Amino acid sequence: MTELPQGWAETSLGELTEKLVDGSHNPPSKAETGLPMLSARNVMDGKINFDQYRFIDPDLFEMEHRRTRVTVGDVLLTIVGTIGRSAVVPEGLQDFTLQRSVAVMTPTPAVGSSYLSYFFSSADIQRWFEDNAKGTAQKGVYLGALAKLNVPVAPLPEQRRIVAKVDGLTTRTARARKELDRIPTLIARYKQRLLALAFSGELTAGWRRERGGEFGTEVTLGDVATGFNYGTAAKSTPSGDVPVLRMGNIQDGKLDWSNLVYTSDQTEIEKYRLAAGDVLFNRTNSPELVGKTALFNGEREAIYAGYLIRIRCRDVLLPAFLSYCLNAPDGRAYCWEVKTDGVSQSNINAKKIAAFRFVLPSIEEQAEIVRRIESAFDWLDRMAADHAAAARLLPKLEAAILAKAFRGELVPQDPNDEPASVLLEQLELRRQPLGDATKGRRGRKPKESKAQSMAVKPLAARERLLKDSEQWPAVGLPFEAIAMRNAMPHDALRDAMFELLSGPSPALQQRFDTDAEVMVIQRVPA
């Protein structure tokens, strides 16, 4: 952030957290019982879920649980795989520990847990995660880099106002998303109900009364259609002269012209060329999809693959009427009834589809039924498109809310709020031991000379710490003991420690000493 709002301050995440550790690097047990070890998949939509997780042996759980010390108010952050999802640990959760894909941090009094969690969700920080993720097969963010991440800190009262406002707005967007998510299901149900009315005669009952006639007579498809031919079994290619339509190209009763394969074999093209008005029936697919049907309207030259059956209608049957009829509830029920189930797929042969029985009205009524279906479907499809557009806008709206929040524009500022800088200074004073010679008056550090500044450069601090680790006992030392052995500023020591603990080849490792009940740092054995 280039310019901070009035009363705000900026500092690193490492300075804002009492604890910042990742989960266990030991693979969790594949046993069916034990205690929960959560991973990144358990942090979703700002919440912690227990839908699916690995188990860990109770003895190992106790050690890992003490190491990570997940407590109420801690912030979880996914740092491997799907990076940047966060959640605040609420009251009442069962005990759990973490896999290495999740980091846990305990905020200092200078920053609220929910404020920090929302900060991680902001668009700028999501981009920071993308830019700083390392790795090939599965990318991750190192704790050392995370500790250096700059966080804009509002005064505490303003933080609380921001969180309350964001909570209120995101509750409304969540409610809108929930309502929007219902629309595709409602549209699909409405279409099926419309088709049921159409092929029961109810949709055009009034139209028929005006003309004085019956709905029609029952026929078999074999009586009013011909062909029932299987498509080509020849191998297709990613490019060629003519597309080969496959079962995946039939979607929602229509032909989908994406994800095409092709052929240049002129013999196959002549034998399986489609003509406008051909109805394509999917004879082999999963049980719930077998029998899906679409009409070829001559959009472009094409042939069809072996998992499809081509049906050609006689003069008494409109192709569009047949396509809708086979996709209607009665048509789908017939396919379910006559399908032959295999290991993973079902099949309906040409003889069975030719035996499909349905009521055939006059050509005029068929045309009216098709017109009414397509008019209603066009309206429903426009509604589906509006739904998709609205669904795409919600994440942008949420991103705009968070962007305003961390620019200091979401809630009014109060000049009576204690500036965040004062709280950060108090935090720094609390961390320093009494009589610290590095402090000046009122807790401020005196300006360092050039020689002093050079003495604490990151590389020098890291090398000094690594050299000192050669003299540590094998069981390791607590951080406080290491700080006493190395006379360097707190920031330099902490940054050097993070670099040596993280990275592709860590030189140091953390271990919880169960006897002393303290976290210790050890040198990684050569």
CSV table of C-alpha atoms in Angstrom, one decimal, residues 169-477:
chain,number,residue,atom,x,y,z
A,169,LEU,CA,-22.2,-7.2,3.4
A,170,THR,CA,-20.8,-10.7,2.9
A,171,THR,CA,-23.8,-12.1,4.7
A,172,ARG,CA,-26.0,-10.4,2.1
A,173,THR,CA,-23.8,-11.6,-0.8
A,174,ALA,CA,-23.8,-15.1,0.6
A,175,ARG,CA,-27.6,-15.0,0.8
A,176,ALA,CA,-27.7,-13.8,-2.8
A,177,ARG,CA,-25.4,-16.6,-3.9
A,178,LYS,CA,-27.5,-19.2,-2.2
A,179,GLU,CA,-30.6,-17.9,-4.0
A,180,LEU,CA,-28.8,-17.7,-7.3
A,181,ASP,CA,-27.5,-21.3,-6.9
A,182,ARG,CA,-31.2,-22.5,-6.8
A,183,ILE,CA,-32.0,-21.0,-10.2
A,184,PRO,CA,-30.3,-23.6,-12.5
A,185,THR,CA,-32.2,-26.4,-10.7
A,186,LEU,CA,-35.5,-24.5,-10.9
A,187,ILE,CA,-34.9,-23.9,-14.6
A,188,ALA,CA,-34.1,-27.5,-15.3
A,189,ARG,CA,-37.3,-28.6,-13.4
A,190,TYR,CA,-39.4,-26.0,-15.2
A,191,LYS,CA,-38.2,-27.3,-18.6
A,192,GLN,CA,-39.0,-30.9,-17.6
A,193,ARG,CA,-42.5,-29.9,-16.4
A,194,LEU,CA,-43.1,-28.0,-19.6
A,195,LEU,CA,-42.0,-31.1,-21.7
A,196,ALA,CA,-44.3,-33.3,-19.6
A,197,LEU,CA,-47.3,-31.0,-20.3
A,198,ALA,CA,-46.4,-30.8,-24.0
A,199,PHE,CA,-46.4,-34.6,-24.6
A,200,SER,CA,-49.4,-35.2,-22.4
A,201,GLY,CA,-51.5,-32.9,-24.5
A,202,GLU,CA,-52.1,-30.3,-21.8
A,203,LEU,CA,-49.8,-27.6,-23.3
A,204,THR,CA,-51.9,-27.3,-26.4
A,205,ALA,CA,-55.3,-28.3,-25.0
A,206,GLY,CA,-56.8,-24.8,-25.6
A,207,TRP,CA,-55.3,-24.6,-29.1
A,208,ARG,CA,-56.9,-28.0,-29.8
A,209,ARG,CA,-60.3,-27.1,-28.5
A,210,GLU,CA,-60.5,-24.1,-30.8
A,211,ARG,CA,-60.0,-26.5,-33.8
A,212,GLY,CA,-62.0,-29.4,-32.5
A,213,GLY,CA,-59.8,-32.5,-32.5
A,214,GLU,CA,-58.2,-35.2,-30.5
A,215,PHE,CA,-54.6,-35.1,-29.2
A,216,GLY,CA,-53.4,-37.9,-31.5
A,217,THR,CA,-52.8,-41.6,-31.8
A,218,GLU,CA,-50.2,-43.8,-30.1
A,219,VAL,CA,-47.4,-45.1,-32.4
A,220,THR,CA,-44.0,-46.7,-32.2
A,221,LEU,CA,-41.0,-44.7,-33.3
A,222,GLY,CA,-40.3,-47.5,-35.9
A,223,ASP,CA,-43.7,-46.8,-37.5
A,224,VAL,CA,-42.9,-43.1,-38.2
A,225,ALA,CA,-39.1,-43.0,-38.6
A,226,THR,CA,-36.4,-44.8,-40.6
A,227,GLY,CA,-32.7,-45.2,-40.4
A,228,PHE,CA,-31.7,-46.1,-36.9
A,229,ASN,CA,-28.1,-46.3,-38.1
A,230,TYR,CA,-25.0,-46.5,-35.9
A,231,GLY,CA,-22.2,-44.0,-36.5
A,232,THR,CA,-18.6,-44.5,-37.6
A,233,ALA,CA,-16.2,-46.6,-35.6
A,234,ALA,CA,-13.1,-45.2,-37.4
A,235,LYS,CA,-10.5,-43.4,-35.3
A,236,SER,CA,-10.9,-39.6,-35.3
A,237,THR,CA,-8.1,-37.0,-35.2
A,238,PRO,CA,-7.7,-33.5,-33.6
A,239,SER,CA,-7.9,-31.9,-37.0
A,240,GLY,CA,-9.3,-32.8,-40.4
A,241,ASP,CA,-11.9,-31.9,-43.0
A,242,VAL,CA,-15.1,-32.7,-41.3
A,243,PRO,CA,-16.1,-32.8,-37.6
A,244,VAL,CA,-17.2,-36.1,-36.0
A,245,LEU,CA,-20.0,-35.5,-33.5
A,246,ARG,CA,-19.7,-37.7,-30.4
A,247,MET,CA,-21.9,-38.2,-27.3
A,248,GLY,CA,-20.1,-35.3,-25.5
A,249,ASN,CA,-21.4,-33.0,-28.2
A,250,ILE,CA,-25.0,-33.5,-27.1
A,251,GLN,CA,-25.6,-31.2,-24.2
A,252,ASP,CA,-29.0,-30.2,-22.7
A,253,GLY,CA,-30.9,-31.3,-25.8
A,254,LYS,CA,-28.7,-29.4,-28.2
A,255,LEU,CA,-25.6,-29.9,-30.2
A,256,ASP,CA,-22.5,-28.4,-28.6
A,257,TRP,CA,-19.9,-27.6,-31.3
A,258,SER,CA,-16.9,-27.3,-29.0
A,259,ASN,CA,-14.3,-30.0,-28.2
A,260,LEU,CA,-14.6,-31.5,-31.7
A,261,VAL,CA,-12.6,-34.3,-33.4
A,262,TYR,CA,-12.3,-34.7,-37.1
A,263,THR,CA,-11.9,-37.0,-40.1
A,264,SER,CA,-10.6,-36.6,-43.6
A,265,ASP,CA,-11.6,-40.1,-44.7
A,266,GLN,CA,-13.9,-39.5,-47.8
A,267,THR,CA,-15.4,-43.0,-47.6
A,268,GLU,CA,-16.5,-42.4,-44.0
A,269,ILE,CA,-17.7,-38.9,-44.8
A,270,GLU,CA,-19.9,-40.1,-47.6
A,271,LYS,CA,-21.3,-43.0,-45.5
A,272,TYR,CA,-22.1,-41.1,-42.3
A,273,ARG,CA,-22.8,-37.6,-43.6
A,274,LEU,CA,-25.6,-35.9,-41.6
A,275,ALA,CA,-28.5,-34.1,-43.3
A,276,ALA,CA,-30.6,-31.3,-41.8
A,277,GLY,CA,-33.4,-32.9,-39.7
A,278,ASP,CA,-31.4,-35.9,-38.6
A,279,VAL,CA,-32.0,-36.8,-34.9
A,280,LEU,CA,-29.0,-38.1,-33.0
A,281,PHE,CA,-29.7,-40.5,-30.1
A,282,ASN,CA,-26.9,-41.3,-27.6
A,283,ARG,CA,-27.1,-45.1,-27.3
A,284,THR,CA,-24.1,-45.6,-24.9
A,285,ASN,CA,-23.3,-43.5,-21.9
A,286,SER,CA,-23.6,-43.5,-18.1
A,287,PRO,CA,-27.1,-44.8,-16.8
A,288,GLU,CA,-28.4,-41.2,-16.2
A,289,LEU,CA,-27.2,-39.8,-19.5
A,290,VAL,CA,-27.8,-42.7,-22.0
A,291,GLY,CA,-30.6,-41.7,-24.4
A,292,LYS,CA,-29.9,-38.0,-24.5
A,293,THR,CA,-31.0,-36.6,-27.9
A,294,ALA,CA,-30.3,-33.6,-30.1
A,295,LEU,CA,-31.4,-32.4,-33.6
A,296,PHE,CA,-28.9,-31.7,-36.4
A,297,ASN,CA,-30.1,-28.6,-38.3
A,298,GLY,CA,-27.4,-28.6,-41.0
A,299,GLU,CA,-25.3,-26.0,-39.1
A,300,ARG,CA,-22.2,-27.3,-40.9
A,301,GLU,CA,-21.0,-30.5,-42.6
A,302,ALA,CA,-20.6,-33.3,-40.1
A,303,ILE,CA,-20.7,-37.0,-39.5
A,304,TYR,CA,-21.5,-39.0,-36.3
A,305,ALA,CA,-19.6,-41.5,-34.1
A,306,GLY,CA,-20.5,-45.0,-33.2
A,307,TYR,CA,-22.0,-44.3,-29.8
A,308,LEU,CA,-24.8,-42.4,-31.6
A,309,ILE,CA,-27.8,-43.6,-33.6
A,310,ARG,CA,-29.1,-41.5,-36.5
A,311,ILE,CA,-32.9,-41.4,-36.8
A,312,ARG,CA,-34.6,-39.9,-39.9
A,313,CYS,CA,-38.3,-38.9,-39.5
A,314,ARG,CA,-41.0,-39.7,-42.1
A,315,ASP,CA,-43.4,-36.9,-43.3
A,316,VAL,CA,-45.8,-37.4,-40.4
A,317,LEU,CA,-43.2,-36.7,-37.7
A,318,LEU,CA,-41.3,-33.4,-37.2
A,319,PRO,CA,-37.7,-34.0,-36.2
A,320,ALA,CA,-37.8,-31.2,-33.5
A,321,PHE,CA,-40.9,-32.8,-32.0
A,322,LEU,CA,-39.2,-36.2,-31.8
A,323,SER,CA,-36.0,-34.7,-30.2
A,324,TYR,CA,-38.1,-32.9,-27.5
A,325,CYS,CA,-40.2,-36.1,-27.0
A,326,LEU,CA,-37.2,-38.3,-26.3
A,327,ASN,CA,-35.8,-35.7,-23.9
A,328,ALA,CA,-39.1,-35.4,-22.1
A,329,PRO,CA,-39.8,-37.3,-18.8
A,330,ASP,CA,-41.7,-40.2,-20.6
A,331,GLY,CA,-38.8,-40.5,-23.1
A,332,ARG,CA,-36.2,-40.5,-20.3
A,333,ALA,CA,-38.2,-43.0,-18.3
A,334,TYR,CA,-38.4,-45.3,-21.3
A,335,CYS,CA,-34.6,-45.2,-21.8
A,336,TRP,CA,-34.1,-46.0,-18.1
A,337,GLU,CA,-36.4,-48.9,-18.4
A,338,VAL,CA,-34.9,-50.6,-21.5
A,339,LYS,CA,-31.2,-49.8,-21.1
A,340,THR,CA,-28.8,-52.7,-20.6
A,341,ASP,CA,-26.3,-51.9,-17.9
A,342,GLY,CA,-22.6,-52.7,-18.2
A,343,VAL,CA,-19.7,-52.2,-15.7
A,344,SER,CA,-19.7,-48.4,-16.0
A,345,GLN,CA,-22.0,-47.7,-19.0
A,346,SER,CA,-25.5,-48.5,-20.2
A,347,ASN,CA,-26.6,-49.2,-23.7
A,348,ILE,CA,-29.8,-48.9,-25.7
A,349,ASN,CA,-29.8,-50.6,-29.1
A,350,ALA,CA,-31.6,-49.5,-32.3
A,351,LYS,CA,-34.3,-52.1,-31.9
A,352,LYS,CA,-35.2,-50.9,-28.5
A,353,ILE,CA,-35.4,-47.2,-29.5
A,354,ALA,CA,-37.5,-48.1,-32.5
A,355,ALA,CA,-40.0,-49.7,-30.1
A,356,PHE,CA,-40.5,-46.5,-28.2
A,357,ARG,CA,-44.2,-45.7,-28.0
A,358,PHE,CA,-45.6,-42.2,-27.8
A,359,VAL,CA,-48.7,-40.2,-28.9
A,360,LEU,CA,-48.4,-38.6,-32.3
A,361,PRO,CA,-50.6,-35.5,-32.9
A,362,SER,CA,-51.2,-33.9,-36.2
A,363,ILE,CA,-48.3,-32.1,-38.0
A,364,GLU,CA,-50.0,-28.8,-37.2
A,365,GLU,CA,-50.2,-29.5,-33.5
A,366,GLN,CA,-46.6,-30.9,-33.5
A,367,ALA,CA,-45.5,-27.5,-34.9
A,368,GLU,CA,-47.5,-25.6,-32.3
A,369,ILE,CA,-46.0,-27.7,-29.5
A,370,VAL,CA,-42.4,-27.1,-30.8
A,371,ARG,CA,-43.1,-23.4,-31.1
A,372,ARG,CA,-44.4,-23.1,-27.5
A,373,ILE,CA,-41.5,-25.2,-26.1
A,374,GLU,CA,-38.9,-23.2,-28.0
A,375,SER,CA,-40.5,-19.9,-27.0
A,376,ALA,CA,-40.5,-20.9,-23.3
A,377,PHE,CA,-37.0,-22.4,-23.5
A,378,ASP,CA,-35.6,-19.2,-25.1
A,379,TRP,CA,-37.0,-17.2,-22.1
A,380,LEU,CA,-35.6,-19.7,-19.7
A,381,ASP,CA,-32.2,-19.7,-21.4
A,382,ARG,CA,-32.1,-15.9,-21.2
A,383,MET,CA,-32.8,-16.2,-17.5
A,384,ALA,CA,-30.0,-18.8,-17.2
A,385,ALA,CA,-27.6,-16.3,-18.9
A,386,ASP,CA,-28.7,-13.5,-16.6
A,387,HIS,CA,-28.1,-15.9,-13.6
A,388,ALA,CA,-24.6,-16.7,-14.9
A,389,ALA,CA,-23.8,-13.0,-15.3
A,390,ALA,CA,-25.0,-12.2,-11.8
A,391,ALA,CA,-23.0,-15.2,-10.4
A,392,ARG,CA,-19.9,-13.8,-12.0
A,393,LEU,CA,-20.5,-10.4,-10.5
A,394,LEU,CA,-20.7,-11.6,-6.9
A,395,PRO,CA,-17.0,-12.3,-6.5
A,396,LYS,CA,-16.2,-8.9,-8.1
A,397,LEU,CA,-18.5,-7.3,-5.6
A,398,GLU,CA,-16.9,-9.0,-2.7
A,399,ALA,CA,-13.4,-8.1,-4.0
A,400,ALA,CA,-14.5,-4.5,-4.3
A,401,ILE,CA,-15.8,-4.5,-0.7
A,402,LEU,CA,-12.5,-5.8,0.6
A,403,ALA,CA,-10.5,-3.4,-1.5
A,404,LYS,CA,-12.4,-0.5,-0.1
A,405,ALA,CA,-12.0,-1.9,3.4
A,406,PHE,CA,-8.2,-2.0,3.2
A,407,ARG,CA,-8.0,1.5,1.6
A,408,GLY,CA,-9.8,2.9,4.6
A,409,GLU,CA,-12.9,3.8,2.5
A,410,LEU,CA,-15.5,1.3,3.7
A,411,VAL,CA,-16.3,2.8,7.1
A,412,PRO,CA,-16.0,6.3,8.6
A,413,GLN,CA,-12.9,7.1,10.4
A,414,ASP,CA,-12.9,8.5,13.9
A,415,PRO,CA,-10.2,11.1,14.8
A,416,ASN,CA,-10.6,10.0,18.5
A,417,ASP,CA,-9.3,6.5,17.7
A,418,GLU,CA,-5.9,5.8,19.0
A,419,PRO,CA,-3.5,5.5,16.0
A,420,ALA,CA,-2.3,2.1,15.1
A,421,SER,CA,1.3,3.3,15.3
A,422,VAL,CA,0.9,3.8,19.1
A,423,LEU,CA,-0.4,0.2,19.5
A,424,LEU,CA,2.6,-1.1,17.5
A,425,GLU,CA,5.0,0.9,19.6
A,426,GLN,CA,3.5,-0.5,22.7
A,427,LEU,CA,3.7,-4.0,21.3
A,428,GLU,CA,7.4,-3.5,20.5
A,429,LEU,CA,8.1,-2.2,24.0
A,430,ARG,CA,6.4,-5.3,25.5
A,431,ARG,CA,8.7,-7.6,23.5
A,432,GLN,CA,11.9,-5.9,24.6
A,433,PRO,CA,13.5,-6.8,27.9
A,434,LEU,CA,14.0,-4.1,30.5
A,435,GLY,CA,17.2,-2.2,30.2
A,436,ASP,CA,17.7,-3.1,26.5
A,437,ALA,CA,20.6,-1.0,25.3
A,438,THR,CA,19.3,-0.9,21.8
A,439,LYS,CA,16.3,1.3,22.9
A,440,GLY,CA,16.4,5.0,22.9
A,441,ARG,CA,14.0,7.3,24.8
A,442,ARG,CA,10.3,6.4,24.9
A,443,GLY,CA,11.1,3.0,23.4
A,444,ARG,CA,12.4,4.2,20.0
A,445,LYS,CA,15.5,2.7,18.5
A,446,PRO,CA,18.4,5.1,17.9
A,447,LYS,CA,19.5,5.5,14.4
A,448,GLU,CA,22.1,2.9,13.4
A,449,SER,CA,25.5,3.7,12.0
A,450,LYS,CA,26.4,2.3,8.6
A,451,ALA,CA,28.6,-0.3,10.3
A,452,GLN,CA,25.8,-1.4,12.6
A,453,SER,CA,23.4,-1.6,9.7
A,454,MET,CA,25.8,-3.8,7.7
A,455,ALA,CA,26.2,-6.0,10.7
A,456,VAL,CA,22.5,-7.1,10.6
A,457,LYS,CA,22.0,-7.5,6.9
A,458,PRO,CA,19.9,-10.7,6.3
A,459,LEU,CA,22.8,-12.7,4.8
A,460,ALA,CA,25.2,-11.8,7.6
A,461,ALA,CA,22.5,-12.6,10.3
A,462,ARG,CA,21.7,-15.9,8.6
A,463,GLU,CA,25.3,-17.0,8.4
A,464,ARG,CA,26.0,-15.9,12.0
A,465,LEU,CA,22.9,-17.9,13.2
A,466,LEU,CA,23.9,-20.9,11.1
A,467,LYS,CA,27.5,-20.8,12.5
A,468,ASP,CA,26.2,-20.6,16.1
A,469,SER,CA,23.8,-23.6,15.6
A,470,GLU,CA,26.9,-25.8,15.2
A,471,GLN,CA,27.4,-25.3,19.0
A,472,TRP,CA,23.8,-26.0,20.0
A,473,PRO,CA,23.0,-29.1,22.0
A,474,ALA,CA,21.5,-32.0,19.9
A,475,VAL,CA,18.1,-31.5,21.7
A,476,GLY,CA,18.0,-27.9,20.5
A,477,LEU,CA,17.3,-24.5,22.2
